[in-house]
GROMACS .gro file of N, CA and C in nm:
model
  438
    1UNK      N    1  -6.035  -6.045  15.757
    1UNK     CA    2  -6.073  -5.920  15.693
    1UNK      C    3  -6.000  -5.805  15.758
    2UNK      N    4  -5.988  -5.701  15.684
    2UNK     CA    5  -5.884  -5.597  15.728
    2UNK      C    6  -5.958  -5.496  15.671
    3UNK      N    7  -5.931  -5.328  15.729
    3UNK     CA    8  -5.981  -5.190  15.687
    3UNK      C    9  -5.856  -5.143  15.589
    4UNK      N   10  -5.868  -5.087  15.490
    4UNK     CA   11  -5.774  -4.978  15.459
    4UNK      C   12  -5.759  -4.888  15.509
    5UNK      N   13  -5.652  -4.805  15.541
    5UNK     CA   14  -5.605  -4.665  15.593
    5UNK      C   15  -5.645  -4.561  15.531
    6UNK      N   16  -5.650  -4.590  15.436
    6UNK     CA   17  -5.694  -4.445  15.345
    6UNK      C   18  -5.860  -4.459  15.377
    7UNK      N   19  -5.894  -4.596  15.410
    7UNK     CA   20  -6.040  -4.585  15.385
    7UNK      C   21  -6.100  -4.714  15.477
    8UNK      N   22  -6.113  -4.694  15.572
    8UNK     CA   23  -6.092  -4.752  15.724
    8UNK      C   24  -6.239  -4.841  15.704
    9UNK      N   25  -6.313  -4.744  15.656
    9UNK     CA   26  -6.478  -4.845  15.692
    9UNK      C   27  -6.488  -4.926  15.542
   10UNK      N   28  -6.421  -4.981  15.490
   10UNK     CA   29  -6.410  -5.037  15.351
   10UNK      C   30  -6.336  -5.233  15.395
   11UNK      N   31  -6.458  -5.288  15.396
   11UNK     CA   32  -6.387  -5.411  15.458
   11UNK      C   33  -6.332  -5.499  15.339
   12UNK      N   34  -6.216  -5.569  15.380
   12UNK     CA   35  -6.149  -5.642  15.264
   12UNK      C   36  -6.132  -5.772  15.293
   13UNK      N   37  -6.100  -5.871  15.209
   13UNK     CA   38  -6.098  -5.991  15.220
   13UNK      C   39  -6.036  -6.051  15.166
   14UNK      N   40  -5.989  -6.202  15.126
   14UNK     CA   41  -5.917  -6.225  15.048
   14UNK      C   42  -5.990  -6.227  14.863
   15UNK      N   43  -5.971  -6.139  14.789
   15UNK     CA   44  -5.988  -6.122  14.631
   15UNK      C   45  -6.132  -6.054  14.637
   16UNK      N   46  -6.153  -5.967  14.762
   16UNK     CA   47  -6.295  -5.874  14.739
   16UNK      C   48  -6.277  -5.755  14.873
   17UNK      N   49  -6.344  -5.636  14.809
   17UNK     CA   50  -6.342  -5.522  14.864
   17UNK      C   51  -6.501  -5.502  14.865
   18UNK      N   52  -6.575  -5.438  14.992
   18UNK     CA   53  -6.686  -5.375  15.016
   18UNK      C   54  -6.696  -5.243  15.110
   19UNK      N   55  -6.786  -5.180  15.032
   19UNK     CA   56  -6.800  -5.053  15.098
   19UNK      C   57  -6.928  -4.979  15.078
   20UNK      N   58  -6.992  -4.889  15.108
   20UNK     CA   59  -7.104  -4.799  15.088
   20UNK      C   60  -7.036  -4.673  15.095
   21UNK      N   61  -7.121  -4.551  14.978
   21UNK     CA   62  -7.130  -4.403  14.965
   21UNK      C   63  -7.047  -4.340  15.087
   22UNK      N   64  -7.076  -4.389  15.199
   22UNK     CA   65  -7.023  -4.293  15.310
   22UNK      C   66  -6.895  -4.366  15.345
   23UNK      N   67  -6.874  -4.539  15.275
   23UNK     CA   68  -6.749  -4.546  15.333
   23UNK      C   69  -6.611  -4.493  15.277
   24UNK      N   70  -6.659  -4.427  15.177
   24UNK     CA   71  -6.550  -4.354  15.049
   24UNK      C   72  -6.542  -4.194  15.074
   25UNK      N   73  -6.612  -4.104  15.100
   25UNK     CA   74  -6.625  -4.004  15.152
   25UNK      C   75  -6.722  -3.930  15.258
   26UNK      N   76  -6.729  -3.817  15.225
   26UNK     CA   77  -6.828  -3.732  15.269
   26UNK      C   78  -6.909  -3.596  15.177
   27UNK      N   79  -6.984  -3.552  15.232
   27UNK     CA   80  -6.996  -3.453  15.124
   27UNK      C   81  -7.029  -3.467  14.974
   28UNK      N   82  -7.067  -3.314  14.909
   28UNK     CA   83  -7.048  -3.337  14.805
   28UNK      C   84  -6.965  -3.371  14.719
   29UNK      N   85  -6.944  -3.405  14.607
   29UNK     CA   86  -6.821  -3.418  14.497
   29UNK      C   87  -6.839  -3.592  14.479
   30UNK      N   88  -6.666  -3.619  14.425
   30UNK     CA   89  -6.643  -3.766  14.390
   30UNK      C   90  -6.632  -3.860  14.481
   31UNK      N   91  -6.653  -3.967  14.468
   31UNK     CA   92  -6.619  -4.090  14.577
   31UNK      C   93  -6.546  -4.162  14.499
   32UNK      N   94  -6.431  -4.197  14.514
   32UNK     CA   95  -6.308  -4.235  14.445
   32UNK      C   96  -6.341  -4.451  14.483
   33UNK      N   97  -6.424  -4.479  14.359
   33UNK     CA   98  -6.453  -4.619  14.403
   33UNK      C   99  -6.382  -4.704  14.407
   34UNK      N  100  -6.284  -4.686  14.214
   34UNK     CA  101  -6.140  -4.766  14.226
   34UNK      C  102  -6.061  -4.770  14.322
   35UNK      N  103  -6.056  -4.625  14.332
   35UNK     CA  104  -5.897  -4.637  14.446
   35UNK      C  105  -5.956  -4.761  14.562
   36UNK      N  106  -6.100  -4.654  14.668
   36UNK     CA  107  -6.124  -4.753  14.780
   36UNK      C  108  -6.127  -4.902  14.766
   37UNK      N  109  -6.171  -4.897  14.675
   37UNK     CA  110  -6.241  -5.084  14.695
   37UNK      C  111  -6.116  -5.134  14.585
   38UNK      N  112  -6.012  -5.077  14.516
   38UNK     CA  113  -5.922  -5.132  14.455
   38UNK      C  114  -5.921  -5.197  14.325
   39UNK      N  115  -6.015  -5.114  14.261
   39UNK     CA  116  -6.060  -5.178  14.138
   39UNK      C  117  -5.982  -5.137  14.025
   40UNK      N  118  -5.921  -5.259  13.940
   40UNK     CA  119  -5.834  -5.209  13.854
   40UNK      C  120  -5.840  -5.254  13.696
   41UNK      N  121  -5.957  -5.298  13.653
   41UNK     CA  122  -6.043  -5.355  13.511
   41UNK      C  123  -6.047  -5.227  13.457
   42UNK      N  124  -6.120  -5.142  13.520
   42UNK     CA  125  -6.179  -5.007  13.469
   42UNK      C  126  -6.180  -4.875  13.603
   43UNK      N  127  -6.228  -4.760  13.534
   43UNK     CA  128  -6.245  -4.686  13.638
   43UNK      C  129  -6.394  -4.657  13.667
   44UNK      N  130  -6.428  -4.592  13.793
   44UNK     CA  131  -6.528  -4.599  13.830
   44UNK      C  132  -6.554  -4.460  13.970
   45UNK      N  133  -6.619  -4.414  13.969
   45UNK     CA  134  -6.654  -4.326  14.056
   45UNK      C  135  -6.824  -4.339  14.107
   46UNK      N  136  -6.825  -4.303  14.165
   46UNK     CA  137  -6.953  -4.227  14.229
   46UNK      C  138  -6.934  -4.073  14.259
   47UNK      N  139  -7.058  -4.041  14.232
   47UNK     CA  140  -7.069  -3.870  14.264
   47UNK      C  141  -7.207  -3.800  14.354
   48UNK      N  142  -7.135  -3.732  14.441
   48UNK     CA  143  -7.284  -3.693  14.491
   48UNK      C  144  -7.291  -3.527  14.407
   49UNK      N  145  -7.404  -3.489  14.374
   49UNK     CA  146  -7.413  -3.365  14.335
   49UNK      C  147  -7.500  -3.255  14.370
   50UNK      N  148  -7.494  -3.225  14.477
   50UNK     CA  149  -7.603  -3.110  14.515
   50UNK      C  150  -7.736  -3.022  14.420
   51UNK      N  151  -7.841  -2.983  14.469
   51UNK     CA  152  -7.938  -2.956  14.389
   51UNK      C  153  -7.890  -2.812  14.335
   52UNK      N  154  -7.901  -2.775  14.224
   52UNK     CA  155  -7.871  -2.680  14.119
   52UNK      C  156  -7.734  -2.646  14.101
   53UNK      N  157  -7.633  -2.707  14.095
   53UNK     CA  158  -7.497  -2.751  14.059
   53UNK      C  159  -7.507  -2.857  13.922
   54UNK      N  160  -7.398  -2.801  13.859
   54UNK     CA  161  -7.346  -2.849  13.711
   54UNK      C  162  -7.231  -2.907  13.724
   55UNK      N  163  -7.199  -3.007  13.623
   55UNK     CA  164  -7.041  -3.048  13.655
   55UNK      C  165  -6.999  -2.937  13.517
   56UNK      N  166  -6.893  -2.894  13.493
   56UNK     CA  167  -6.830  -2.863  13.351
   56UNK      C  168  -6.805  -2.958  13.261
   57UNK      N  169  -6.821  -2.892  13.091
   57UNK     CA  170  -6.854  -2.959  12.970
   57UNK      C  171  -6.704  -3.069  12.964
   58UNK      N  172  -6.700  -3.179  12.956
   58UNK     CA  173  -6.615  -3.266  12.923
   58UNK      C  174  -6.560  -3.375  12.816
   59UNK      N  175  -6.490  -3.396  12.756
   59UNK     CA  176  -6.476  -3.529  12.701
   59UNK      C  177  -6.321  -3.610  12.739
   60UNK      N  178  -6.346  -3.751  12.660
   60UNK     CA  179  -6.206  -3.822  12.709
   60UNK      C  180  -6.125  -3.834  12.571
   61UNK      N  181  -6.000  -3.901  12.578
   61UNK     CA  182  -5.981  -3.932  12.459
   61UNK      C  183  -5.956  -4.104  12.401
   62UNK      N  184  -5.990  -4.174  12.532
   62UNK     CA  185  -6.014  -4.297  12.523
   62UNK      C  186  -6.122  -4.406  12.575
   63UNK      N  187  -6.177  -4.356  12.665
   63UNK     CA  188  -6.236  -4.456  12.742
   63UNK      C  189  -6.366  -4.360  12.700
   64UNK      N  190  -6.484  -4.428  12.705
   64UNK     CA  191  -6.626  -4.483  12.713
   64UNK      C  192  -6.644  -4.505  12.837
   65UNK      N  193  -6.761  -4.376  12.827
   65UNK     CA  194  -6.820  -4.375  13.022
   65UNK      C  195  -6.986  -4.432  13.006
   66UNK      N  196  -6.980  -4.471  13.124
   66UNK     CA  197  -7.115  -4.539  13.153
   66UNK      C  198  -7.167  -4.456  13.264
   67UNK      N  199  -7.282  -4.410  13.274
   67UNK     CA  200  -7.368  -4.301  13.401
   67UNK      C  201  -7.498  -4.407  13.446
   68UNK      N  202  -7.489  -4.429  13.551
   68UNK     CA  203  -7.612  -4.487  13.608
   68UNK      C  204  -7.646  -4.381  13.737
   69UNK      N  205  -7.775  -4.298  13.724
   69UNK     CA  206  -7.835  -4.219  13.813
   69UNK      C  207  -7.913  -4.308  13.947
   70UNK      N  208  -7.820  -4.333  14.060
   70UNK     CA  209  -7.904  -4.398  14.195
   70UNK      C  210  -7.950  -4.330  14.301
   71UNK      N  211  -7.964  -4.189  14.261
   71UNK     CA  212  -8.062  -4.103  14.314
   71UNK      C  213  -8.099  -3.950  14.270
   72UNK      N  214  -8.219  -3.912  14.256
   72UNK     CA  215  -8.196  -3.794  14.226
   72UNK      C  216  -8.211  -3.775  14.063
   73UNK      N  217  -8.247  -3.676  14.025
   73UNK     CA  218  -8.263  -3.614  13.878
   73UNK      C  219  -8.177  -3.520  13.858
   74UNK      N  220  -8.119  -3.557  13.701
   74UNK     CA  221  -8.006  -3.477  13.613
   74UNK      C  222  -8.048  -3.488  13.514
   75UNK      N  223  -8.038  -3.384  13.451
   75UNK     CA  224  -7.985  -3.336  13.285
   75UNK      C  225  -7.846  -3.361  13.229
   76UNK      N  226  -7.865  -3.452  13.168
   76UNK     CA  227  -7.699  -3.442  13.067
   76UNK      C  228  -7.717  -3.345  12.951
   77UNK      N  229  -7.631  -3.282  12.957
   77UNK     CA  230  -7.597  -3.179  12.820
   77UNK      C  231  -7.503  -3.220  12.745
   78UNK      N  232  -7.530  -3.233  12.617
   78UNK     CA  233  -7.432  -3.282  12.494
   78UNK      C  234  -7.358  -3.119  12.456
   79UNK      N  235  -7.226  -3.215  12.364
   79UNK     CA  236  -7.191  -3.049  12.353
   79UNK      C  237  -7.281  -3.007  12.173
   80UNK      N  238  -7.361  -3.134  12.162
   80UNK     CA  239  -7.442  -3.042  12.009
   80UNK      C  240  -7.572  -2.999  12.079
   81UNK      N  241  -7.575  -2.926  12.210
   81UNK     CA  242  -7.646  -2.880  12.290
   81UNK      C  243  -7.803  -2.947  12.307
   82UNK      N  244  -7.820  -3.089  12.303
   82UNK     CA  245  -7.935  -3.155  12.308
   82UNK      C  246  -7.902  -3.185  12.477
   83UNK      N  247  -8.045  -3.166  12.544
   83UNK     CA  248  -8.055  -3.265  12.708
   83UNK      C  249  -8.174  -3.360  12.711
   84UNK      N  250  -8.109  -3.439  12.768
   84UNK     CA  251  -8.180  -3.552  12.824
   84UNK      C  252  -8.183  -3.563  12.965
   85UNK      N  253  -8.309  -3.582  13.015
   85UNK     CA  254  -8.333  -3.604  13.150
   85UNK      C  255  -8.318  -3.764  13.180
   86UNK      N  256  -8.246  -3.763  13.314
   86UNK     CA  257  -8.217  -3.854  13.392
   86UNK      C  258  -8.277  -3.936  13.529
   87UNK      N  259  -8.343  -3.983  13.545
   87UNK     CA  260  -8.423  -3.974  13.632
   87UNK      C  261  -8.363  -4.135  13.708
   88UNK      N  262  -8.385  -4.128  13.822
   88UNK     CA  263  -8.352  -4.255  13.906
   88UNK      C  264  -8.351  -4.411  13.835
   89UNK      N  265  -8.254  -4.446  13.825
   89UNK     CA  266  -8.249  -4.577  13.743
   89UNK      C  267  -8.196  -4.585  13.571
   90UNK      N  268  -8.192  -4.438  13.570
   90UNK     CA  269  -8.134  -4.414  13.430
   90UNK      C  270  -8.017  -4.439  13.393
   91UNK      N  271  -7.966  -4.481  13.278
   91UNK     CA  272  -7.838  -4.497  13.230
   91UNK      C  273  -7.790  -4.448  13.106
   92UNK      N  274  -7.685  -4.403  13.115
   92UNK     CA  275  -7.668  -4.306  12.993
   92UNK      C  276  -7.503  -4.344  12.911
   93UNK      N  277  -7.488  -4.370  12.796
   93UNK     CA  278  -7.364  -4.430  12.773
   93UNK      C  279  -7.321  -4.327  12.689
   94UNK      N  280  -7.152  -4.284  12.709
   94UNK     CA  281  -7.120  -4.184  12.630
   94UNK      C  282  -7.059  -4.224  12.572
   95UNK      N  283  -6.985  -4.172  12.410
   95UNK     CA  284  -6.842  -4.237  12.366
   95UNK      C  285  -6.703  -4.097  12.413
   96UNK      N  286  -6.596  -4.151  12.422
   96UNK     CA  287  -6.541  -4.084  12.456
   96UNK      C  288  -6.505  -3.963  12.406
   97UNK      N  289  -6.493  -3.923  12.271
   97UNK     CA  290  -6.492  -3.736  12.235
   97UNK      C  291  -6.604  -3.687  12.235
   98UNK      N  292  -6.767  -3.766  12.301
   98UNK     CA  293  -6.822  -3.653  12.307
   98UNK      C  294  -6.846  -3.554  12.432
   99UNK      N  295  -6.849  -3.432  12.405
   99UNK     CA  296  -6.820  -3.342  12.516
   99UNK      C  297  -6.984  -3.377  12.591
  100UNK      N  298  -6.980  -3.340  12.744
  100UNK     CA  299  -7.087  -3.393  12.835
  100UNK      C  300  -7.076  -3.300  12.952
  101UNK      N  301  -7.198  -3.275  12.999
  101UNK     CA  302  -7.204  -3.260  13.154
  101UNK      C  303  -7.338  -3.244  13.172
  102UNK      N  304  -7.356  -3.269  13.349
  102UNK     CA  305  -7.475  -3.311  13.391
  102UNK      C  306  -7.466  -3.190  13.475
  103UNK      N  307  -7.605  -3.133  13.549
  103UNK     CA  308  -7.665  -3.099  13.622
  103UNK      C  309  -7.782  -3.145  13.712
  104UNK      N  310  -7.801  -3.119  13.788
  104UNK     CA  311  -7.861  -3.159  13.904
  104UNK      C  312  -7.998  -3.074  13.918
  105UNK      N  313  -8.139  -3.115  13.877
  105UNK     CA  314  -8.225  -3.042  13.800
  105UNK      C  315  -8.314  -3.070  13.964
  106UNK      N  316  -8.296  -3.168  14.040
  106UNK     CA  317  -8.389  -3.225  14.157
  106UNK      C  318  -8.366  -3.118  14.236
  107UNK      N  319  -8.455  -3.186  14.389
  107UNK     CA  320  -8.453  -3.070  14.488
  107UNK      C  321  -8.329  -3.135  14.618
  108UNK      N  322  -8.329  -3.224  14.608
  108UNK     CA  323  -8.197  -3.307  14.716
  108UNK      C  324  -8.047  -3.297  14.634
  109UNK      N  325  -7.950  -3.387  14.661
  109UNK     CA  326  -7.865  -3.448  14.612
  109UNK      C  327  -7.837  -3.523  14.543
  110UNK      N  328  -7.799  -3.547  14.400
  110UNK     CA  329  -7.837  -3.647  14.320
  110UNK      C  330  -7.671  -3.719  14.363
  111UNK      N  331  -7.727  -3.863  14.326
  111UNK     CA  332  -7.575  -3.984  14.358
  111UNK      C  333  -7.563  -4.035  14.227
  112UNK      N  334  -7.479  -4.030  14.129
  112UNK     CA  335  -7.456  -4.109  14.018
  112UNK      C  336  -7.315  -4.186  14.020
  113UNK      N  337  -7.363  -4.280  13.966
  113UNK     CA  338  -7.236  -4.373  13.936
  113UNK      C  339  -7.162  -4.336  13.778
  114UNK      N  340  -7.031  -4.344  13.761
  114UNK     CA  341  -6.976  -4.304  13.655
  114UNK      C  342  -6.888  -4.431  13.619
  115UNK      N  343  -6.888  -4.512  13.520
  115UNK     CA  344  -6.815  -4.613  13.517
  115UNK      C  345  -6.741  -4.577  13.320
  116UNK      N  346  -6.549  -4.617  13.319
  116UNK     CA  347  -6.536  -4.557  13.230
  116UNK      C  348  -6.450  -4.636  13.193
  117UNK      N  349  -6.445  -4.709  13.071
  117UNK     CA  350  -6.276  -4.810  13.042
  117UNK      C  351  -6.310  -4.782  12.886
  118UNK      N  352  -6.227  -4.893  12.828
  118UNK     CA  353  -6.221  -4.934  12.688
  118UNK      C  354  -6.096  -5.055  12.589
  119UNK      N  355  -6.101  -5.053  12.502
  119UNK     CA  356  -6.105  -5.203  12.456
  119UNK      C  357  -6.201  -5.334  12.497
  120UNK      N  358  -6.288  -5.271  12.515
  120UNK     CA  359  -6.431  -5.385  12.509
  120UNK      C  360  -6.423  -5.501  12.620
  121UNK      N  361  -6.540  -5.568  12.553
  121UNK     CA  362  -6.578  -5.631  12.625
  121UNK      C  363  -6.523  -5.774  12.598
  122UNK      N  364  -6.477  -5.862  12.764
  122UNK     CA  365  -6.408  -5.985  12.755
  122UNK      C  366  -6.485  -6.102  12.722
  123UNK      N  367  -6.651  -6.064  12.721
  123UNK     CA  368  -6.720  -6.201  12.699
  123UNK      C  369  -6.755  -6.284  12.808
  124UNK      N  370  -6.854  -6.347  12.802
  124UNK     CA  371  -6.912  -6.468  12.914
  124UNK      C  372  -6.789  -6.537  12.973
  125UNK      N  373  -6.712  -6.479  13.136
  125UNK     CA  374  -6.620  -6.588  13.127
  125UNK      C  375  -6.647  -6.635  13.268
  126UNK      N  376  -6.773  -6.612  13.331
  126UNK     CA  377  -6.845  -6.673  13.447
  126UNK      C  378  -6.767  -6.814  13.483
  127UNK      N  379  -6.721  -6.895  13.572
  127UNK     CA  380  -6.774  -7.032  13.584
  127UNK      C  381  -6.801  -7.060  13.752
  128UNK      N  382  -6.876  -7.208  13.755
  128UNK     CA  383  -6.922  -7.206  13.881
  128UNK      C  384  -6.796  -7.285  13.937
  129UNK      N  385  -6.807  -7.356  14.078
  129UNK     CA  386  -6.709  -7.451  14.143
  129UNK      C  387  -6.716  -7.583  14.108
  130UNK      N  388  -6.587  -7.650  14.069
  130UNK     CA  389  -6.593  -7.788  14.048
  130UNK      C  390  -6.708  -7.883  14.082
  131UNK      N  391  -6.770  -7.940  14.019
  131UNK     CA  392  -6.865  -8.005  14.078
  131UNK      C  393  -7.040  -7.955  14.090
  132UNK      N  394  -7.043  -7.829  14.076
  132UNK     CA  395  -7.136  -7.738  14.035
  132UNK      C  396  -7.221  -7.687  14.000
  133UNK      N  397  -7.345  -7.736  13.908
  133UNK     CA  398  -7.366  -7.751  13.766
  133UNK      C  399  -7.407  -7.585  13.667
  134UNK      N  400  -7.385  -7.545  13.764
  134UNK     CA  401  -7.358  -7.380  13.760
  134UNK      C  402  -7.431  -7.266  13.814
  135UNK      N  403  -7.412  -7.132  13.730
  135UNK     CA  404  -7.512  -7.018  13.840
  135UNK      C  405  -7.635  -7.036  13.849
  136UNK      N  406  -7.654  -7.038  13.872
  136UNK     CA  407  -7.843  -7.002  13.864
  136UNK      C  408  -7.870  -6.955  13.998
  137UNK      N  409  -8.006  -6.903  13.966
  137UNK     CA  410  -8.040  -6.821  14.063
  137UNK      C  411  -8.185  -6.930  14.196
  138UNK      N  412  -8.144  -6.902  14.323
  138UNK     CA  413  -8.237  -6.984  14.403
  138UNK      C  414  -8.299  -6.909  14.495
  139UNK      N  415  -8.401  -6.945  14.585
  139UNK     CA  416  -8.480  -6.884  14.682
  139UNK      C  417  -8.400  -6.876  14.799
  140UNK      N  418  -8.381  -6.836  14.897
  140UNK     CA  419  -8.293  -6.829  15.010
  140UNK      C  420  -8.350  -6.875  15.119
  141UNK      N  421  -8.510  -6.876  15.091
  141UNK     CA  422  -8.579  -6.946  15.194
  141UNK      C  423  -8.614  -7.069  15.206
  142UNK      N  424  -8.588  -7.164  15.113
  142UNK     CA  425  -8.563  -7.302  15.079
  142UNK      C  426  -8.704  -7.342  15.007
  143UNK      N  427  -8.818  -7.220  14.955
  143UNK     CA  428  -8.935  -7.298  14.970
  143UNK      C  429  -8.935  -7.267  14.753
  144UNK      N  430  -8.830  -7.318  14.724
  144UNK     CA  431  -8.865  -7.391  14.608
  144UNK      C  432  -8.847  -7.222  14.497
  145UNK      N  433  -8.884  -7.220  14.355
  145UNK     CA  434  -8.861  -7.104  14.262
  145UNK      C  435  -8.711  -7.109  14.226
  146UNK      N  436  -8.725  -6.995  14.171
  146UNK     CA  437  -8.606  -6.925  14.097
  146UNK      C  438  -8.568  -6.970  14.012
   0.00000   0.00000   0.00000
């Protein structure tokens, strides 16, 4: 395993990158997830956003963003001026010309994830290891479930 330079506390491996919020920046603003952890399917950010801060009204002209709120309460504003509140665990899917922005309605820092690509989706292409009989999910403590 090895650090990146640009992003030292981001451990790598062979065909996987890991990191946490603080190992991508500091502060408020973006945490640049693609770049750190090297992700190149789609794009992806994290954002921290301070309490009563707005981002400005936006749209794309290709990609379809995905918002998952993992801390903290926001308002998204449409640009046909409707809001919806956001609250921890929320997810919000945009298409790309419509205009958007969030604010930060809580009393802390809100953290949202922003995830954004397009041409769809590739389909179930999971598989397990030779021999296998596939994913499923098990107990870690050996005492039986899942």
């Amino acid at each position: 395993m090895q650090a990146s330079t640009d992003y030292p506390d981001v451990i790598r491996g062979e065909g996987y990158a890991i990191g946490d919020l603080g190992a991508l920046g500091e502060g408020p603003g973006f945490r640049k997830v693609r770049k750190g952890l090297e992700v190149t399917a789609f794009g992806v950010n994290a954002v921290v956003l301070p309490a009563g801060i707005e981002t400005g009204f936006h749209a794309h002209e290709l990609q379809e963003e995905l918002y998952f709120v993992h801390r903290g309460t926001l308002e998204m504003e449409f640009g046909d001026g409707t809001v919806q509140l956001l609250e921890e665990g929320s997810f919000a899917r945009v298409d790309a010309p419509t205009m958007r922005k969030l604010r930060n309605v809580g009393e802390g820092d809100a953290v949202y994830l922003c995830v954004g690509g397009k041409d769809g989706y590739v389909g179930r292409d999971g598989r397990a290891p030779e021999g296998d009989p596939g994913p499923r999910a098990t107990r870690i403590d050996g005492s039986g479930g899942g």
